[in-house]
Amino acid sequence: MFNIPNLLTVFRIILIPFFCMFFLMGADYYPYAGLMLVLSGLSDMFDGFFARKLNQETELGKLLDPIADKLTLAAVVVCMWYSYHARFPWISLALGIMLIKEICMAVGGMVIVSKGKKLVKAKWWGKIATVVFYTCMILIVALNIFVESDKLTVVVPALAFFAAFLMLFALIMYFRMALKIVNGEEVKGTIDFEKEKVLKSGKKE
């Protein structure tokens, strides 16, 4: 149950309150907040890598990973909005798009599961959106360390909107796949928990 990929996912969840604490303590602590984001992004990248490389994909991991992603994004978005919405008003719209995307993904996943359907595994567009999100958020924190705020009125919102655009694109792509699943169409790259349980029980016997 608790293998390397799952431990990395749990580690990512543990990092969330530390990021919030350092970020909300002010600019003097931004380097530590940025470090938390970097560690979170690396753990997000390597948990999937080790799961495939070590053949340690588990049902727990497949459930924990998206939960960790959504909790991390929500925490980052809320902290960013709280600290920056007054200085960079347009950032509120971009952060709102990100938050709505994750809420839609969470609700959509629950609807699919409640109908006894298969969940969709992470696709390339979702992975790219996640990488861009982490990169843009880290850049925003770094820029606010080294550059005066009045020189970032365009750059910071632009980074936020770039990440939001790719996340919105990922949402549309996942929504199209979700519609096919709900309508009973066969979709490649889904998580069939029931089938995996049968296969595992067969191996044990």
XYZ file of N, CA and C in Angstrom:
615
model
N 0.832 -1.205 0.000
C 0.000 0.000 0.000
C 0.868 1.257 0.000
N 1.783 1.375 0.986
C 2.645 2.543 1.053
C 3.993 2.228 0.414
N 4.056 2.420 -0.902
C 5.288 2.241 -1.645
C 5.878 3.613 -1.958
N 6.941 3.643 -2.755
C 7.622 4.911 -3.056
C 6.690 5.931 -3.721
N 5.937 5.552 -4.766
C 5.042 6.539 -5.393
C 4.005 7.107 -4.419
N 3.419 6.240 -3.603
C 2.403 6.714 -2.661
C 3.008 7.615 -1.583
N 4.211 7.287 -1.141
C 4.884 8.120 -0.145
C 5.194 9.505 -0.718
N 5.573 9.548 -2.001
C 5.824 10.839 -2.644
C 4.538 11.663 -2.733
N 3.425 10.984 -2.996
C 2.139 11.683 -3.065
C 1.747 12.228 -1.697
N 1.942 11.420 -0.657
C 1.650 11.874 0.711
C 2.564 13.044 1.078
N 3.832 12.956 0.651
C 4.784 14.039 0.892
C 4.292 15.332 0.261
N 3.714 15.220 -0.939
C 3.181 16.401 -1.626
C 2.043 17.026 -0.830
N 1.216 16.210 -0.234
C 0.112 16.718 0.591
C 0.657 17.408 1.847
N 1.704 16.818 2.437
C 2.307 17.388 3.644
C 2.922 18.759 3.358
N 3.419 18.957 2.135
C 4.052 20.226 1.769
C 3.065 21.392 1.713
N 1.784 21.095 1.518
C 0.783 22.147 1.303
C 0.736 23.168 2.442
N 0.564 22.730 3.697
C 0.502 23.747 4.772
C 1.803 24.526 4.928
N 2.949 23.903 4.612
C 4.221 24.615 4.712
C 4.315 25.697 3.642
N 3.840 25.386 2.429
C 3.822 26.414 1.389
C 2.939 27.578 1.829
N 1.742 27.284 2.295
C 0.809 28.332 2.724
C 1.408 29.192 3.832
N 2.039 28.534 4.785
C 2.615 29.257 5.919
C 3.709 30.216 5.452
N 4.655 29.708 4.678
C 5.764 30.543 4.219
C 5.281 31.654 3.293
N 4.365 31.327 2.391
C 3.894 32.310 1.418
C 3.153 33.449 2.098
N 2.310 33.115 3.057
C 1.506 34.135 3.718
C 2.288 34.923 4.767
N 3.487 34.455 5.114
C 4.325 35.187 6.063
C 5.004 36.396 5.425
N 4.921 36.492 4.099
C 5.449 37.680 3.433
C 6.645 37.412 2.546
N 7.082 38.467 1.859
C 8.123 38.357 0.836
C 9.434 37.781 1.375
N 9.757 38.040 2.626
C 11.005 37.521 3.197
C 11.029 35.994 3.196
N 9.860 35.386 3.179
C 9.777 33.923 3.236
C 9.408 33.310 1.880
N 9.341 34.137 0.832
C 9.022 33.628 -0.509
C 10.008 32.561 -0.995
N 11.311 32.686 -0.715
C 12.226 31.622 -1.171
C 11.845 30.247 -0.618
N 11.383 30.226 0.631
C 10.975 28.945 1.216
C 9.673 28.446 0.584
N 8.763 29.387 0.311
C 7.515 29.020 -0.360
C 7.805 28.479 -1.758
N 8.748 29.143 -2.464
C 9.139 28.677 -3.786
C 9.754 27.294 -3.734
N 10.557 27.032 -2.708
C 11.154 25.709 -2.535
C 10.084 24.654 -2.334
N 9.045 24.985 -1.559
C 7.939 24.044 -1.353
C 7.250 23.700 -2.672
N 7.100 24.718 -3.535
C 6.482 24.487 -4.843
C 7.357 23.608 -5.724
N 8.658 23.868 -5.687
C 9.587 23.050 -6.487
C 9.547 21.597 -6.026
N 9.604 21.375 -4.726
C 9.552 20.017 -4.193
C 8.225 19.338 -4.529
N 7.150 20.110 -4.472
C 5.835 19.572 -4.798
C 5.774 19.147 -6.269
N 6.301 20.010 -7.141
C 6.299 19.686 -8.564
C 7.153 18.469 -8.876
N 8.309 18.365 -8.237
C 9.188 17.214 -8.459
C 8.555 15.928 -7.963
N 7.910 15.993 -6.796
C 7.257 14.787 -6.269
C 6.097 14.361 -7.150
N 5.402 15.352 -7.724
C 4.310 15.051 -8.642
C 4.829 14.362 -9.898
N 5.997 14.784 -10.364
C 6.583 14.196 -11.556
C 7.120 12.790 -11.289
N 7.792 12.621 -10.159
C 8.464 11.362 -9.905
C 7.554 10.264 -9.352
N 6.414 10.628 -8.739
C 5.548 9.553 -8.228
C 5.009 8.706 -9.390
N 4.622 9.384 -10.478
C 4.156 8.639 -11.650
C 5.275 7.860 -12.310
N 6.472 8.460 -12.360
C 7.629 7.797 -12.967
C 7.961 6.506 -12.226
N 8.044 6.586 -10.888
C 8.391 5.408 -10.096
C 7.274 4.357 -10.126
N 6.032 4.825 -10.187
C 4.907 3.883 -10.245
C 5.008 3.002 -11.482
N 5.365 3.630 -12.616
C 5.498 2.861 -13.858
C 6.801 2.067 -13.887
N 7.888 2.697 -13.461
C 9.206 2.072 -13.529
C 9.310 0.868 -12.601
N 8.759 0.998 -11.403
C 8.848 -0.068 -10.405
C 7.613 -0.975 -10.400
N 6.699 -0.701 -11.341
C 5.449 -1.467 -11.419
C 4.708 -1.436 -10.084
N 4.577 -0.226 -9.539
C 3.951 -0.050 -8.222
C 2.692 0.806 -8.310
N 1.967 0.688 -9.406
C 0.693 1.394 -9.527
C -0.340 0.697 -8.650
N -0.997 1.451 -7.778
C -1.991 0.886 -6.878
C -3.279 1.691 -6.939
N -4.359 1.095 -6.466
C -5.640 1.807 -6.418
C -5.537 3.018 -5.506
N -4.827 2.852 -4.379
C -4.653 3.968 -3.441
C -3.925 5.121 -4.124
N -2.878 4.796 -4.878
C -2.121 5.828 -5.562
C -2.937 6.559 -6.605
N -3.772 5.812 -7.318
C -4.601 6.409 -8.364
C -5.675 7.327 -7.783
N -6.032 7.081 -6.530
C -6.999 7.958 -5.859
C -6.301 9.137 -5.179
N -5.135 8.856 -4.555
C -4.421 9.893 -3.808
C -3.826 10.958 -4.717
N -3.300 10.544 -5.874
C -2.599 11.479 -6.750
C -3.472 12.653 -7.189
N -4.680 12.410 -7.736
C -5.514 13.563 -8.106
C -5.972 14.390 -6.915
N -6.147 13.735 -5.758
C -6.518 14.476 -4.547
C -5.391 15.430 -4.163
N -4.149 14.926 -4.199
C -2.988 15.766 -3.880
C -2.871 16.915 -4.869
N -3.114 16.626 -6.150
C -3.051 17.673 -7.178
C -4.051 18.786 -6.903
N -5.280 18.382 -6.601
C -6.347 19.376 -6.413
C -6.150 20.182 -5.130
N -5.700 19.523 -4.067
C -5.443 20.234 -2.817
C -4.302 21.240 -2.994
N -3.247 20.817 -3.699
C -2.106 21.705 -3.935
C -2.529 22.908 -4.763
N -3.232 22.652 -5.857
C -3.663 23.754 -6.712
C -4.572 24.718 -5.962
N -5.528 24.179 -5.209
C -6.452 25.036 -4.470
C -5.708 25.907 -3.466
N -4.735 25.315 -2.768
C -3.968 26.068 -1.778
C -3.155 27.174 -2.441
N -2.501 26.850 -3.558
C -1.689 27.837 -4.266
C -2.563 28.966 -4.810
N -3.690 28.601 -5.403
C -4.593 29.607 -5.983
C -5.132 30.555 -4.909
N -5.572 30.010 -3.800
C -6.124 30.840 -2.726
C -5.048 31.766 -2.154
N -3.854 31.230 -1.926
C -2.768 32.053 -1.386
C -2.361 33.153 -2.369
N -2.282 32.788 -3.656
C -1.930 33.775 -4.677
C -2.976 34.892 -4.737
N -4.225 34.491 -4.702
C -5.290 35.501 -4.760
C -5.220 36.417 -3.536
N -5.074 35.851 -2.372
C -5.042 36.635 -1.140
C -3.897 37.658 -1.159
N -2.751 37.243 -1.682
C -1.572 38.109 -1.637
C -1.473 39.077 -2.808
N -2.029 38.687 -3.979
C -1.754 39.460 -5.189
C -2.957 40.146 -5.828
N -4.188 39.839 -5.401
C -5.346 40.365 -6.145
C -5.417 41.901 -6.105
N -4.904 42.507 -5.051
C -4.929 43.975 -4.972
C -3.884 44.599 -5.895
N -2.692 43.991 -5.963
C -1.612 44.525 -6.804
C -1.799 44.180 -8.276
N -2.332 42.985 -8.541
C -2.535 42.526 -9.923
C -3.996 42.093 -10.093
N -4.911 43.058 -10.271
C -6.349 42.750 -10.292
C -6.758 41.657 -11.284
N -6.134 41.639 -12.467
C -6.526 40.671 -13.492
C -6.195 39.230 -13.112
N -5.314 39.065 -12.136
C -4.922 37.710 -11.753
C -6.098 36.941 -11.145
N -7.067 37.690 -10.586
C -8.227 37.041 -9.970
C -8.991 36.193 -10.989
N -9.131 36.699 -12.212
C -9.853 35.967 -13.254
C -9.120 34.681 -13.624
N -7.813 34.784 -13.799
C -7.021 33.611 -14.158
C -7.056 32.564 -13.054
N -6.893 33.002 -11.816
C -6.920 32.065 -10.688
C -8.302 31.444 -10.527
N -9.339 32.238 -10.812
C -10.708 31.712 -10.745
C -10.925 30.614 -11.766
N -10.388 30.786 -12.969
C -10.501 29.758 -14.012
C -9.838 28.462 -13.550
N -8.657 28.590 -12.952
C -7.947 27.406 -12.454
C -8.765 26.668 -11.401
N -9.322 27.433 -10.463
C -10.082 26.827 -9.374
C -11.352 26.153 -9.898
N -12.041 26.815 -10.814
C -13.262 26.248 -11.396
C -12.938 24.962 -12.155
N -11.796 24.954 -12.850
C -11.390 23.758 -13.590
C -11.231 22.570 -12.652
N -10.564 22.778 -11.524
C -10.347 21.675 -10.585
C -11.647 21.226 -9.932
N -12.540 22.178 -9.642
C -13.839 21.821 -9.066
C -14.636 20.983 -10.065
N -14.627 21.396 -11.331
C -15.333 20.641 -12.377
C -14.760 19.246 -12.529
N -13.426 19.136 -12.467
C -12.786 17.825 -12.581
C -13.170 16.925 -11.415
N -13.201 17.501 -10.217
C -13.555 16.714 -9.033
C -15.007 16.248 -9.091
N -15.907 17.168 -9.437
C -17.333 16.826 -9.535
C -17.552 15.811 -10.647
N -16.888 16.018 -11.779
C -17.019 15.089 -12.888
C -16.552 13.697 -12.533
N -15.442 13.619 -11.806
C -14.940 12.312 -11.377
C -15.912 11.594 -10.461
N -16.521 12.359 -9.534
C -17.490 11.753 -8.615
C -18.733 11.267 -9.360
N -19.160 12.035 -10.361
C -20.334 11.637 -11.154
C -20.044 10.349 -11.912
N -18.857 10.282 -12.517
C -18.484 9.086 -13.281
C -18.436 7.854 -12.377
N -17.812 8.013 -11.207
C -17.707 6.888 -10.270
C -19.087 6.478 -9.758
N -19.941 7.473 -9.471
C -21.286 7.166 -8.959
C -22.127 6.398 -9.965
N -21.811 6.541 -11.238
C -22.538 5.819 -12.294
C -21.889 4.481 -12.610
N -20.875 4.125 -11.806
C -20.211 2.845 -12.001
C -19.316 2.803 -13.225
N -18.887 3.973 -13.691
C -18.041 4.045 -14.880
C -16.568 4.099 -14.478
N -15.697 4.035 -15.488
C -14.262 4.050 -15.262
C -13.728 5.488 -15.277
N -12.772 5.745 -14.387
C -12.123 7.051 -14.362
C -11.087 7.142 -15.480
N -10.831 8.353 -15.931
C -9.849 8.583 -16.984
C -8.468 8.774 -16.370
N -7.472 8.066 -16.913
C -6.099 8.279 -16.464
C -5.599 9.625 -16.982
N -4.562 10.149 -16.332
C -3.994 11.430 -16.744
C -3.502 11.345 -18.185
N -3.880 12.317 -18.990
C -3.476 12.372 -20.391
C -2.381 13.419 -20.584
N -1.795 13.436 -21.794
C -0.662 14.329 -22.043
C -1.038 15.781 -21.844
N -2.282 16.141 -22.235
C -2.668 17.550 -22.093
C -2.804 17.944 -20.621
N -3.261 16.996 -19.800
C -3.356 17.262 -18.371
C -1.987 17.380 -17.726
N -1.053 16.530 -18.164
C 0.303 16.572 -17.618
C 1.007 17.871 -17.993
N 0.815 18.295 -19.255
C 1.425 19.557 -19.697
C 0.858 20.732 -18.905
N -0.470 20.723 -18.711
C -1.112 21.797 -17.953
C -0.566 21.861 -16.522
N -0.324 20.686 -15.930
C 0.211 20.639 -14.568
C 1.631 21.195 -14.514
N 2.469 20.786 -15.487
C 3.855 21.281 -15.537
C 3.872 22.796 -15.718
N 3.029 23.292 -16.614
C 2.963 24.734 -16.867
C 2.460 25.469 -15.626
N 1.474 24.892 -14.936
C 0.967 25.513 -13.716
C 2.081 25.693 -12.697
N 2.817 24.611 -12.409
C 3.908 24.692 -11.430
C 4.962 25.693 -11.881
N 5.327 25.648 -13.170
C 6.361 26.540 -13.691
C 5.953 28.004 -13.552
N 4.713 28.305 -13.934
C 4.235 29.695 -13.865
C 4.128 30.180 -12.422
N 3.643 29.329 -11.524
C 3.511 29.745 -10.129
C 4.877 29.972 -9.489
N 5.846 29.103 -9.819
C 7.204 29.272 -9.289
C 7.822 30.559 -9.834
N 7.591 30.832 -11.126
C 8.106 32.068 -11.722
C 7.494 33.306 -11.074
N 6.191 33.242 -10.781
C 5.529 34.384 -10.138
C 6.141 34.660 -8.770
N 6.367 33.586 -8.003
C 6.984 33.753 -6.680
C 8.395 34.303 -6.834
N 9.172 33.740 -7.773
C 10.558 34.177 -7.975
C 10.627 35.640 -8.421
N 9.751 36.023 -9.334
C 9.745 37.411 -9.821
C 9.434 38.392 -8.701
N 8.530 37.987 -7.817
C 8.177 38.871 -6.702
C 9.277 38.950 -5.648
N 10.263 38.057 -5.748
C 11.416 38.140 -4.854
C 12.432 39.145 -5.391
N 12.665 39.104 -6.711
C 13.767 39.853 -7.307
C 13.358 41.129 -8.037
N 12.058 41.292 -8.340
C 11.627 42.445 -9.127
C 10.556 43.226 -8.357
N 10.574 44.534 -8.482
C 9.578 45.362 -7.806
C 8.196 45.142 -8.422
N 7.178 45.182 -7.569
C 5.812 44.857 -7.995
C 5.308 45.737 -9.131
N 5.665 47.016 -9.141
C 5.150 47.917 -10.167
C 5.684 47.586 -11.559
N 6.712 46.748 -11.627
C 7.258 46.324 -12.913
C 6.674 44.985 -13.369
N 5.772 44.435 -12.572
C 5.223 43.108 -12.862
C 3.731 43.141 -13.173
N 3.192 44.324 -13.403
C 1.742 44.447 -13.592
C 1.228 43.690 -14.816
N 2.089 43.460 -15.795
C 1.697 42.713 -16.993
C 2.188 41.270 -16.919
N 3.417 41.091 -16.445
C 4.050 39.768 -16.463
C 3.323 38.758 -15.574
N 3.021 39.145 -14.344
C 2.388 38.211 -13.405
C 1.016 37.747 -13.894
N 0.100 38.667 -14.278
C -1.187 38.198 -14.807
C -1.018 37.361 -16.082
N -0.037 37.715 -16.930
C 0.192 36.972 -18.174
C 0.582 35.528 -17.873
N 1.451 35.322 -16.907
C 1.844 33.968 -16.511
C 0.643 33.185 -15.977
N -0.157 33.861 -15.162
C -1.339 33.217 -14.589
C -2.336 32.827 -15.682
N -2.541 33.721 -16.654
C -3.483 33.438 -17.741
C -2.968 32.335 -18.667
N -1.665 32.267 -18.852
C -1.091 31.200 -19.676
C -1.377 29.840 -19.042
N -1.146 29.744 -17.736
C -1.437 28.498 -17.022
C -2.934 28.199 -17.048
N -3.762 29.223 -16.867
C -5.212 29.041 -16.858
C -5.719 28.571 -18.220
N -5.145 29.116 -19.305
C -5.559 28.732 -20.649
C -5.313 27.245 -20.893
N -4.126 26.765 -20.523
C -3.812 25.355 -20.736
C -4.663 24.450 -19.846
N -4.971 24.912 -18.646
C -5.827 24.126 -17.752
C -7.256 24.078 -18.289
N -7.702 25.168 -18.880
C -9.035 25.194 -19.482
C -9.093 24.253 -20.686
N -8.017 24.232 -21.471
C -7.927 23.310 -22.602
C -7.992 21.860 -22.115
N -7.255 21.565 -21.030
C -7.269 20.215 -20.471
C -8.666 19.844 -19.985
N -9.361 20.799 -19.375
C -10.722 20.542 -18.893
C -11.649 20.173 -20.052
N -11.547 20.902 -21.154
C -12.391 20.628 -22.315
C -12.114 19.234 -22.865
N -10.849 18.860 -22.945
C -10.475 17.544 -23.462
C -10.971 16.426 -22.547
N -10.814 16.619 -21.239
C -11.300 15.614 -20.283
C -12.830 15.538 -20.308
N -13.474 16.677 -20.490
C -14.943 16.707 -20.536
C -15.452 15.896 -21.723
N -14.775 16.017 -22.849
C -15.164 15.244 -24.031
C -15.031 13.749 -23.774
N -13.953 13.365 -23.097
C -13.767 11.950 -22.767
C -14.809 11.484 -21.761
N -15.129 12.335 -20.788
C -16.109 11.988 -19.764
C -17.485 11.752 -20.380
N -17.848 12.579 -21.359
C -19.138 12.395 -22.035
C -19.212 11.032 -22.724
N -18.118 10.621 -23.350
C -18.076 9.321 -24.008
C -18.229 8.184 -22.993
N -17.563 8.342 -21.848
C -17.625 7.307 -20.809
C -19.040 7.185 -20.252
N -19.655 8.327 -19.945
C -21.014 8.329 -19.393
C -22.008 7.739 -20.389
N -21.759 7.977 -21.680
C -22.655 7.446 -22.721
C -22.370 5.989 -23.068
N -21.432 5.382 -22.342
C -21.168 3.961 -22.531
C -20.172 3.629 -23.616
N -19.504 4.642 -24.175
C -18.511 4.378 -25.214
C -17.208 3.899 -24.586
N -16.493 3.054 -25.327
C -15.213 2.544 -24.845
C -14.142 3.601 -25.070
N -13.433 3.951 -24.012
C -12.389 4.973 -24.092
C -11.076 4.379 -23.604
N -10.022 4.551 -24.405
C -8.709 4.043 -24.006
C -8.140 4.874 -22.864
N -7.368 4.186 -22.011
C -6.701 4.905 -20.936
C -7.595 5.241 -19.769
N -8.416 4.270 -19.342
C -9.271 4.484 -18.175
C -8.845 3.553 -17.048
N -9.256 3.886 -15.847
C -8.926 3.079 -14.673
C -10.121 2.189 -14.342
N -9.973 0.901 -14.568
C -11.041 -0.046 -14.275
C -10.702 -0.746 -12.968
N -11.193 -0.189 -11.850
C -10.854 -0.725 -10.538
C -11.356 -2.157 -10.348
N -12.546 -2.426 -10.842
C -13.126 -3.761 -10.668
C -12.291 -4.811 -11.390
N -11.873 -4.505 -12.609
C -11.065 -5.438 -13.381
C -9.730 -5.686 -12.693
N -9.130 -4.590 -12.151
C -7.845 -4.725 -11.481
C -7.968 -5.568 -10.214
N -9.091 -5.449 -9.508
C -9.306 -6.268 -8.317
C -9.361 -7.738 -8.676
N -10.053 -8.046 -9.774
C -10.183 -9.439 -10.226
C -8.823 -10.000 -10.601
N -8.043 -9.193 -11.357
C -6.719 -9.629 -11.787
C -5.792 -9.877 -10.607
N -5.852 -8.980 -9.618
C -4.995 -9.109 -8.443
C -5.373 -10.316 -7.594
N -6.677 -10.521 -7.437
C -7.142 -11.669 -6.668
C -6.754 -12.973 -7.356
N -6.755 -12.936 -8.694
C -6.367 -14.116 -9.467
C -4.905 -14.434 -9.299
N -4.077 -13.379 -9.252
C -2.634 -13.572 -9.065
C -2.325 -14.159 -7.691
N -3.074 -13.667 -6.686
C -2.833 -14.150 -5.324
C -3.160 -15.625 -5.189
N -4.234 -16.050 -5.905
C -4.617 -17.451 -5.852
C -3.613 -18.322 -6.598
